[in-house]
Structure formats: structure tokens, C-alpha cells
Amino acid sequence: VAPGATLGSLSVTGDAAFASEARLTIELGGTVSGSFDVLAIAGVVTLGGELRVSLTNGFTAGPADTFTILTGSTVRGFFLNAMPPGLGNTGHLFFAGGEADVTYHDDSVVLSNVIPEPSLPALVALGAAIVGAGRRERRRSRSGMLTNSHANLP
């Protein structure tokens, strides 16, 4: 099930059940209503299957952003790829482009704490900064050893 042709909502009257091989595909393109997908079920929702999330339109979600992606009169169960550990109601989802918490409420499913994957240029820049810092530290250590070794000469 994909609620919008690109971004949007899909309303369903009655109950809905997700079989173990079912997929709900959600796109996040912003934080305001209409800029991310929502599946609204009038009746009872029984979850199962897989939740797939993608970021679209160049959108970068922040850790404080929340997205109510599914609503129902009652929500039961969990997506199989985002099950909460133990007795909790929050699972974790890794998706192409990032990761997010998935919280299961009595009448909704909410994505939060969405952390996008860093871009390749950002990873290259981070790696260069780490290498540069290591080189500077080695230079300082060497110059400190030379200074200390000269101080111990008779």
C-alpha cells in the first residue's frame, strides 16, 4: 500500500489487516500535512508485514520532527521490520536514507527521531578531518618527544 501517488493520504472505510508479506510504503517530503504520506483507516488496523520509508523532494528530516503515518479506530500489532523490544511500544526502523523510531499508539503509528544518512561528501569531509587531526597530534607528540629528549641530555 502506498497512500499517495507522490505524497498524500489514503482513507479506507472499514477494517484493514496487513499480512506478513504486505508492505506499507511511506514518503516523507516535509513536516506539514500533505507533505508526507498518511494511511487513515476508519476501523481496526492489524499490523504485520513491512514498513518502508523514503525521503523525497530533497527533504531532510530532523530528530525533533514527528509524522503520524497511520491512523485507525484501534491499531494492533507491529510492522515486522520495526518491532519494539520487550514490552515497549517503540521500535526502530532502518531504511534507505536513514533511520527512525516507530511508536505504536492505540490509534496511530508515529515516526519520530528521523536521522538521515550522511551524504557521501559529508562522510569524505569527516574522514579528512579525522585524518588531519591524527596527523597534527602525531606532529605534536614528536616535537614534544624531541624537546623532552634534549632536556635530558647532560
Coordinates of N, CA, C and O in Angstrom, one line a residue:
V1 N 0.9 -1.2 0.0 CA 0.0 0.0 0.0 C 0.9 1.2 0.0 O 1.8 1.3 0.8
A2 N 0.6 2.2 -0.9 CA 1.3 3.4 -0.9 C 0.2 4.5 -0.9 O -0.5 4.7 -1.9
P3 N 0.1 5.3 0.2 CA -1.0 6.2 0.3 C -1.2 7.3 -0.8 O -2.2 7.7 -1.1
G4 N -0.1 7.8 -1.3 CA -0.2 8.9 -2.2 C 0.5 8.5 -3.5 O 1.4 7.7 -3.6
A5 N 0.0 9.2 -4.6 CA 0.7 8.9 -5.9 C 2.1 9.4 -5.8 O 3.1 8.8 -6.3
T6 N 2.3 10.5 -5.2 CA 3.7 11.0 -4.8 C 3.6 11.2 -3.3 O 4.1 10.4 -2.5
L7 N 2.9 12.3 -2.8 CA 2.7 12.5 -1.4 C 1.3 12.7 -1.2 O 0.6 13.4 -2.0
G8 N 0.7 12.1 -0.2 CA -0.7 12.3 0.1 C -1.2 11.4 1.1 O -0.5 10.7 1.8
S9 N -2.6 11.3 1.1 CA -3.2 10.4 2.1 C -4.2 9.5 1.4 O -4.6 9.8 0.3
L10 N -4.4 8.3 2.0 CA -5.4 7.4 1.5 C -6.3 7.0 2.7 O -5.8 6.6 3.8
S11 N -7.6 7.2 2.5 CA -8.6 6.9 3.5 C -9.3 5.6 3.1 O -9.7 5.4 2.0
V12 N -9.5 4.7 4.1 CA -10.1 3.4 3.9 C -11.2 3.3 4.9 O -11.0 3.5 6.1
T13 N -12.4 2.9 4.4 CA -13.5 2.7 5.4 C -13.5 1.2 5.8 O -13.0 0.3 5.0
G14 N -13.8 0.9 7.0 CA -13.8 -0.5 7.5 C -12.5 -0.8 8.1 O -11.7 0.1 8.5
D15 N -12.2 -2.1 8.3 CA -11.0 -2.6 9.0 C -10.0 -2.9 7.9 O -10.2 -3.1 6.7
A16 N -8.7 -3.0 8.4 CA -7.6 -3.4 7.5 C -6.6 -4.3 8.2 O -6.3 -4.0 9.4
A17 N -6.1 -5.3 7.5 CA -5.1 -6.2 8.1 C -3.9 -6.3 7.2 O -4.1 -6.5 6.0
F18 N -2.7 -6.2 7.7 CA -1.5 -6.3 6.9 C -1.0 -7.7 7.1 O -0.6 -8.1 8.2
A19 N -1.0 -8.5 6.1 CA -0.4 -9.9 6.1 C 1.1 -9.8 6.3 O 1.7 -8.7 6.1
S20 N 1.7 -10.9 6.6 CA 3.2 -10.9 6.8 C 4.0 -10.5 5.6 O 5.1 -9.9 5.7
E21 N 3.4 -10.7 4.4 CA 4.1 -10.3 3.2 C 3.7 -8.9 2.6 O 4.2 -8.4 1.6
A22 N 2.8 -8.2 3.4 CA 2.3 -6.9 2.9 C 3.4 -5.8 3.2 O 4.3 -6.0 4.0
R23 N 3.3 -4.7 2.5 CA 4.2 -3.5 2.6 C 3.4 -2.3 2.7 O 2.4 -2.1 1.9
L24 N 3.7 -1.4 3.6 CA 3.2 0.0 3.6 C 4.4 0.9 3.3 O 5.4 0.9 4.0
T25 N 4.3 1.6 2.2 CA 5.3 2.5 1.7 C 5.0 3.9 2.0 O 3.9 4.4 1.5
I26 N 5.8 4.6 2.8 CA 5.6 6.0 3.2 C 6.7 6.9 2.7 O 7.9 6.6 2.8
E27 N 6.3 8.0 2.1 CA 7.3 9.0 1.6 C 7.2 10.2 2.6 O 6.1 10.7 2.9
L28 N 8.3 10.7 2.9 CA 8.4 12.0 3.8 C 9.0 13.1 2.9 O 10.1 12.9 2.5
G29 N 8.2 14.1 2.7 CA 8.7 15.2 1.9 C 8.6 16.6 2.6 O 8.9 17.6 2.0
G30 N 8.3 16.6 3.8 CA 8.2 17.8 4.6 C 7.4 17.4 5.9 O 7.1 16.3 6.2
T31 N 7.2 18.5 6.8 CA 6.6 18.2 8.1 C 5.1 18.6 8.2 O 4.5 18.3 9.1
V32 N 4.7 19.4 7.2 CA 3.3 19.9 7.3 C 2.3 18.9 6.6 O 2.8 18.1 5.7
S33 N 1.1 18.9 7.0 CA 0.1 18.0 6.4 C 0.1 18.1 4.9 O 0.1 19.2 4.3
G34 N 0.1 17.0 4.2 CA 0.1 16.9 2.8 C 1.5 16.8 2.2 O 1.6 16.5 1.0
S35 N 2.5 16.9 3.0 CA 3.9 16.8 2.5 C 4.5 15.5 2.9 O 5.7 15.2 2.7
F36 N 3.7 14.6 3.5 CA 4.1 13.2 3.8 C 2.9 12.3 3.7 O 1.8 12.8 3.9
D37 N 3.1 11.1 3.5 CA 2.0 10.1 3.3 C 1.4 9.7 4.6 O 2.0 9.6 5.6
V38 N 0.1 9.5 4.5 CA -0.7 9.1 5.7 C -1.7 8.0 5.2 O -2.4 8.3 4.2
L39 N -1.9 6.9 5.9 CA -2.9 6.0 5.7 C -3.9 6.1 6.8 O -3.5 5.8 8.0
A40 N -5.1 6.5 6.5 CA -6.2 6.7 7.5 C -7.2 5.6 7.4 O -7.9 5.5 6.4
I41 N -7.3 4.7 8.4 CA -8.3 3.6 8.4 C -9.4 3.9 9.3 O -9.1 4.2 10.5
A42 N -10.6 3.8 8.9 CA -11.8 4.1 9.8 C -12.0 3.1 10.9 O -12.4 3.4 12.0
G43 N -11.6 1.8 10.6 CA -11.8 0.8 11.6 C -10.6 0.3 12.3 O -9.6 1.1 12.4
V44 N -10.6 -1.0 12.6 CA -9.4 -1.6 13.3 C -8.3 -1.9 12.3 O -8.6 -2.5 11.2
V45 N -7.1 -1.6 12.7 CA -5.9 -1.9 11.9 C -5.1 -3.0 12.6 O -4.7 -2.9 13.8
T46 N -4.9 -4.1 11.9 CA -4.0 -5.2 12.4 C -2.7 -5.1 11.6 O -2.8 -5.4 10.4
L47 N -1.6 -4.8 12.2 CA -0.3 -4.6 11.5 C 0.4 -5.9 11.4 O 0.2 -6.9 12.2
G48 N 1.3 -6.0 10.5 CA 2.2 -7.1 10.1 C 2.9 -6.6 8.9 O 2.8 -5.4 8.5
G49 N 3.7 -7.4 8.3 CA 4.3 -7.0 7.1 C 5.5 -6.0 7.3 O 6.0 -6.0 8.4
E50 N 5.8 -5.3 6.3 CA 6.9 -4.4 6.3 C 6.6 -2.9 6.1 O 5.7 -2.6 5.3
L51 N 7.2 -2.1 6.9 CA 7.1 -0.6 6.7 C 8.3 -0.1 5.9 O 9.5 -0.4 6.3
R52 N 8.1 0.6 4.8 CA 9.2 1.1 4.0 C 9.0 2.7 4.1 O 7.9 3.2 3.8
V53 N 10.1 3.3 4.3 CA 10.1 4.8 4.4 C 11.1 5.3 3.4 O 12.2 4.8 3.3
S54 N 10.8 6.5 2.8 CA 11.8 7.1 2.0 C 11.6 8.6 2.1 O 10.5 9.1 2.4
L55 N 12.8 9.4 2.0 CA 12.7 10.8 2.0 C 12.7 11.3 0.5 O 13.3 10.7 -0.3
T56 N 11.9 12.3 0.2 CA 11.7 12.7 -1.1 C 11.7 14.2 -1.3 O 11.7 14.9 -0.3
N57 N 11.8 14.7 -2.5 CA 11.9 16.1 -2.8 C 13.0 16.9 -2.1 O 12.9 18.0 -1.7
G58 N 14.1 16.2 -1.8 CA 15.2 16.8 -1.2 C 15.0 17.1 0.3 O 15.8 17.8 1.0
F59 N 14.0 16.5 0.9 CA 13.7 16.8 2.3 C 14.7 16.1 3.2 O 15.0 14.9 3.0
T60 N 15.1 16.8 4.2 CA 15.9 16.2 5.3 C 15.2 16.4 6.6 O 15.0 17.5 7.1
A61 N 14.8 15.3 7.2 CA 14.0 15.3 8.5 C 15.0 15.6 9.6 O 16.2 15.2 9.5
G62 N 14.5 16.1 10.7 CA 15.3 16.4 11.9 C 14.8 15.5 13.0 O 13.7 15.0 13.0
P63 N 15.7 15.3 14.0 CA 15.3 14.5 15.2 C 14.1 14.9 15.9 O 13.4 14.1 16.5
A64 N 13.7 16.2 15.8 CA 12.5 16.7 16.5 C 11.2 16.5 15.7 O 10.1 16.7 16.2
D65 N 11.3 16.2 14.4 CA 10.2 16.1 13.6 C 9.4 14.8 13.9 O 10.0 13.7 14.1
T66 N 8.1 14.8 13.9 CA 7.2 13.7 14.0 C 6.2 13.6 12.9 O 5.8 14.6 12.3
F67 N 5.9 12.3 12.5 CA 5.0 12.1 11.4 C 4.0 11.0 11.8 O 4.4 9.9 12.0
T68 N 2.7 11.4 11.9 CA 1.7 10.4 12.1 C 1.4 9.8 10.8 O 0.7 10.4 9.9
I69 N 1.8 8.5 10.5 CA 1.8 7.9 9.2 C 0.6 7.0 9.0 O 0.2 6.7 7.9
L70 N 0.0 6.6 10.1 CA -1.2 5.7 10.1 C -2.1 5.9 11.2 O -1.6 6.1 12.4
T71 N -3.4 6.0 10.9 CA -4.4 6.1 12.0 C -5.5 5.1 11.8 O -5.7 4.6 10.7
G72 N -6.1 4.8 12.9 CA -7.2 3.8 12.9 C -8.0 3.9 14.2 O -7.6 4.6 15.1
S73 N -9.2 3.4 14.2 CA -10.0 3.4 15.5 C -9.2 2.6 16.5 O -9.2 3.0 17.7
T74 N -8.6 1.6 16.1 CA -7.7 0.8 17.0 C -6.6 0.2 16.2 O -6.8 -0.2 15.0
V75 N -5.3 0.3 16.7 CA -4.2 -0.2 16.0 C -3.6 -1.4 16.8 O -3.3 -1.2 18.0
R76 N -3.5 -2.5 16.2 CA -3.0 -3.7 16.9 C -1.8 -4.3 16.2 O -1.7 -4.2 14.9
G77 N -0.8 -4.8 16.9 CA 0.3 -5.4 16.3 C 1.4 -4.5 15.9 O 1.4 -3.3 16.3
F78 N 2.4 -4.9 15.1 CA 3.6 -4.2 14.8 C 4.0 -4.5 13.3 O 3.7 -5.6 12.8
F79 N 4.7 -3.6 12.7 CA 5.4 -4.0 11.5 C 6.6 -4.9 11.8 O 7.3 -4.7 12.8
L80 N 6.7 -5.9 11.0 CA 7.7 -7.0 11.4 C 9.2 -6.5 11.3 O 10.0 -7.0 12.0
N81 N 9.4 -5.4 10.5 CA 10.8 -4.9 10.5 C 11.0 -3.7 11.4 O 12.0 -3.0 11.4
A82 N 10.0 -3.4 12.3 CA 10.2 -2.3 13.3 C 9.5 -2.7 14.6 O 8.7 -1.9 15.1
M83 N 9.8 -3.9 15.1 CA 9.1 -4.4 16.3 C 9.8 -3.8 17.5 O 11.0 -3.7 17.6
P84 N 9.0 -3.4 18.5 CA 9.6 -2.9 19.8 C 10.3 -4.1 20.5 O 9.8 -5.2 20.5
P85 N 11.4 -3.8 21.2 CA 12.0 -4.8 22.0 C 11.2 -5.0 23.3 O 10.6 -4.0 23.8
G86 N 11.1 -6.2 23.8 CA 10.4 -6.4 25.1 C 8.9 -6.0 25.1 O 8.2 -6.2 24.1
L87 N 8.6 -5.3 26.1 CA 7.2 -4.9 26.3 C 6.9 -3.4 25.9 O 5.9 -2.9 26.1
G88 N 7.9 -2.8 25.2 CA 7.7 -1.4 24.8 C 6.8 -1.2 23.7 O 6.3 -2.2 23.1
N89 N 6.5 0.1 23.3 CA 5.7 0.3 22.2 C 6.4 1.1 21.1 O 5.8 1.6 20.1
T90 N 7.8 1.2 21.2 CA 8.6 1.9 20.2 C 9.6 1.0 19.6 O 10.5 0.4 20.3
G91 N 9.6 0.8 18.3 CA 10.5 0.0 17.6 C 11.5 0.9 16.8 O 11.3 2.2 16.8
H92 N 12.4 0.4 16.1 CA 13.4 1.2 15.4 C 13.4 0.6 13.9 O 13.4 -0.6 13.7
L93 N 13.5 1.5 13.0 CA 13.5 1.2 11.6 C 14.7 1.8 10.9 O 15.0 3.0 11.0
F94 N 15.4 0.9 10.1 CA 16.5 1.4 9.3 C 15.9 1.4 7.9 O 15.3 0.4 7.5
F95 N 16.1 2.4 7.1 CA 15.6 2.5 5.7 C 16.7 3.1 4.8 O 17.6 3.7 5.3
A96 N 16.5 2.9 3.5 CA 17.4 3.5 2.6 C 17.4 5.0 2.7 O 16.4 5.6 2.4
G97 N 18.4 5.6 3.3 CA 18.4 7.1 3.5 C 18.4 7.5 5.0 O 18.5 8.6 5.3
G98 N 18.3 6.5 5.9 CA 18.3 6.9 7.3 C 17.7 5.9 8.2 O 17.7 4.7 8.0
E99 N 17.3 6.4 9.4 CA 16.6 5.5 10.4 C 15.7 6.3 11.2 O 15.7 7.6 11.2
A100 N 14.7 5.7 11.9 CA 13.7 6.4 12.6 C 13.1 5.5 13.7 O 13.2 4.3 13.7
D101 N 12.6 6.1 14.7 CA 11.8 5.4 15.8 C 10.4 5.2 15.2 O 9.8 6.2 14.6
V102 N 9.7 4.1 15.5 CA 8.4 3.9 15.1 C 7.6 3.6 16.4 O 7.8 2.6 17.1
T103 N 6.7 4.5 16.8 CA 5.9 4.3 18.0 C 4.5 3.9 17.7 O 3.8 4.6 16.9
Y104 N 4.1 2.9 18.3 CA 2.7 2.3 18.1 C 1.8 2.8 19.3 O 2.0 2.4 20.4
H105 N 0.8 3.5 18.9 CA -0.2 4.0 19.9 C -1.5 3.2 19.7 O -1.6 2.4 18.7
D106 N -2.4 3.4 20.6 CA -3.7 2.6 20.5 C -4.5 3.0 19.2 O -5.2 2.1 18.7
D107 N -4.2 4.2 18.6 CA -5.0 4.6 17.5 C -4.1 5.2 16.3 O -4.6 5.8 15.4
S108 N -2.8 5.0 16.4 CA -1.9 5.6 15.4 C -0.5 4.9 15.4 O -0.2 4.3 16.4
V109 N 0.2 5.2 14.3 CA 1.6 4.8 14.3 C 2.4 6.1 13.9 O 2.0 6.8 13.0
V110 N 3.4 6.4 14.7 CA 4.1 7.7 14.5 C 5.6 7.5 14.3 O 6.2 6.7 15.0
L111 N 6.2 8.1 13.3 CA 7.6 8.1 13.1 C 8.2 9.3 13.8 O 7.6 10.4 13.7
S112 N 9.3 9.1 14.4 CA 10.0 10.3 15.1 C 11.5 10.0 15.1 O 12.0 8.9 14.8
N113 N 12.2 11.0 15.6 CA 13.7 10.9 15.7 C 14.3 10.4 14.4 O 15.1 9.5 14.4
V114 N 13.8 11.0 13.3 CA 14.3 10.5 12.0 C 15.7 11.1 11.8 O 15.9 12.3 11.9
I115 N 16.6 10.2 11.5 CA 18.0 10.6 11.3 C 18.4 10.2 9.9 O 18.6 9.0 9.6
P116 N 18.6 11.2 9.0 CA 19.1 10.8 7.6 C 20.5 10.3 7.6 O 21.3 10.7 8.5
E117 N 20.8 9.4 6.6 CA 22.1 9.0 6.4 C 23.0 10.2 6.0 O 22.5 11.0 5.2
P118 N 24.2 10.3 6.5 CA 25.0 11.4 6.0 C 25.3 11.2 4.5 O 25.4 10.1 4.0
S119 N 25.5 12.3 3.8 CA 25.8 12.2 2.4 C 27.2 11.8 2.2 O 28.1 11.9 3.1
L120 N 27.6 11.3 1.0 CA 28.9 10.9 0.7 C 29.9 12.1 0.9 O 31.0 11.9 1.5
P121 N 29.6 13.3 0.4 CA 30.6 14.4 0.6 C 30.8 14.7 2.1 O 31.9 15.0 2.5
A122 N 29.7 14.6 2.9 CA 29.9 14.8 4.3 C 30.7 13.7 5.0 O 31.6 14.0 5.8
L123 N 30.6 12.5 4.5 CA 31.4 11.4 5.1 C 32.9 11.6 4.7 O 33.8 11.4 5.5
V124 N 33.2 12.0 3.4 CA 34.5 12.3 3.0 C 35.1 13.4 3.8 O 36.3 13.3 4.2
A125 N 34.4 14.5 4.0 CA 34.9 15.6 4.8 C 35.2 15.2 6.2 O 36.2 15.6 6.8
L126 N 34.3 14.4 6.8 CA 34.5 13.9 8.2 C 35.8 13.1 8.2 O 36.6 13.2 9.1
G127 N 35.9 12.2 7.3 CA 37.1 11.3 7.2 C 38.4 12.2 7.1 O 39.4 11.9 7.8
A128 N 38.4 13.2 6.2 CA 39.6 14.1 6.1 C 39.9 14.8 7.3 O 41.0 15.0 7.7
A129 N 38.8 15.2 8.1 CA 39.1 16.0 9.3 C 39.7 15.0 10.4 O 40.6 15.4 11.1
I130 N 39.3 13.8 10.4 CA 39.8 12.8 11.4 C 41.3 12.5 11.1 O 42.1 12.5 11.9
V131 N 41.6 12.3 9.8 CA 42.9 12.0 9.4 C 43.8 13.2 9.7 O 44.9 13.1 10.2
G132 N 43.3 14.4 9.4 CA 44.1 15.7 9.6 C 44.4 15.8 11.1 O 45.5 16.2 11.5
A133 N 43.4 15.6 11.9 CA 43.6 15.7 13.4 C 44.6 14.7 13.9 O 45.4 15.0 14.8
G134 N 44.6 13.5 13.4 CA 45.6 12.5 13.8 C 47.0 12.9 13.4 O 47.9 12.7 14.2
R135 N 47.1 13.5 12.2 CA 48.5 13.9 11.8 C 49.0 15.1 12.7 O 50.2 15.1 13.1
R136 N 48.1 16.0 13.0 CA 48.5 17.1 13.9 C 48.9 16.6 15.2 O 49.9 17.0 15.8
E137 N 48.2 15.6 15.8 CA 48.5 15.0 17.1 C 49.9 14.3 17.0 O 50.7 14.4 18.0
R138 N 50.1 13.6 16.0 CA 51.4 12.9 15.9 C 52.6 13.9 15.8 O 53.6 13.7 16.4
R139 N 52.4 15.0 15.1 CA 53.4 16.0 15.0 C 53.7 16.6 16.4 O 54.8 16.8 16.7
R140 N 52.6 16.9 17.1 CA 52.8 17.5 18.5 C 53.5 16.5 19.3 O 54.4 16.9 20.1
S141 N 53.2 15.2 19.2 CA 53.8 14.2 20.1 C 55.3 14.1 19.7 O 56.1 14.0 20.6
R142 N 55.6 14.1 18.4 CA 57.0 14.0 18.0 C 57.8 15.2 18.5 O 58.9 15.1 19.0
S143 N 57.3 16.4 18.3 CA 58.0 17.6 18.8 C 58.1 17.6 20.3 O 59.2 18.0 20.8
G144 N 57.1 17.1 21.0 CA 57.2 17.0 22.5 C 58.3 16.0 22.9 O 59.0 16.2 23.8
M145 N 58.4 14.9 22.1 CA 59.4 13.9 22.5 C 60.8 14.5 22.2 O 61.7 14.2 23.0
L146 N 61.0 15.2 21.1 CA 62.3 15.8 20.8 C 62.7 16.8 21.9 O 63.8 16.8 22.4
T147 N 61.8 17.6 22.3 CA 62.0 18.6 23.3 C 62.4 17.9 24.6 O 63.4 18.3 25.3
N148 N 61.6 16.9 25.0 CA 61.9 16.2 26.2 C 63.2 15.5 26.2 O 64.0 15.4 27.1
S149 N 63.6 14.9 25.0 CA 64.8 14.1 24.9 C 66.0 15.0 25.0 O 67.0 14.7 25.6
H150 N 65.9 16.3 24.5 CA 67.0 17.2 24.5 C 67.2 17.7 26.0 O 68.3 18.0 26.4
A151 N 66.1 17.8 26.7 CA 66.1 18.3 28.0 C 66.9 17.4 28.9 O 67.4 17.7 30.0
N152 N 66.9 16.1 28.6 CA 67.6 15.1 29.5 C 69.0 14.9 29.2 O 69.7 14.1 29.8
L153 N 69.6 15.6 28.2 CA 71.0 15.4 27.8 C 71.8 16.1 28.8 O 71.5 17.2 29.4
P154 N 73.1 15.6 29.1 CA 74.0 16.2 30.1 C 74.6 17.5 29.6 O 74.8 17.8 28.5

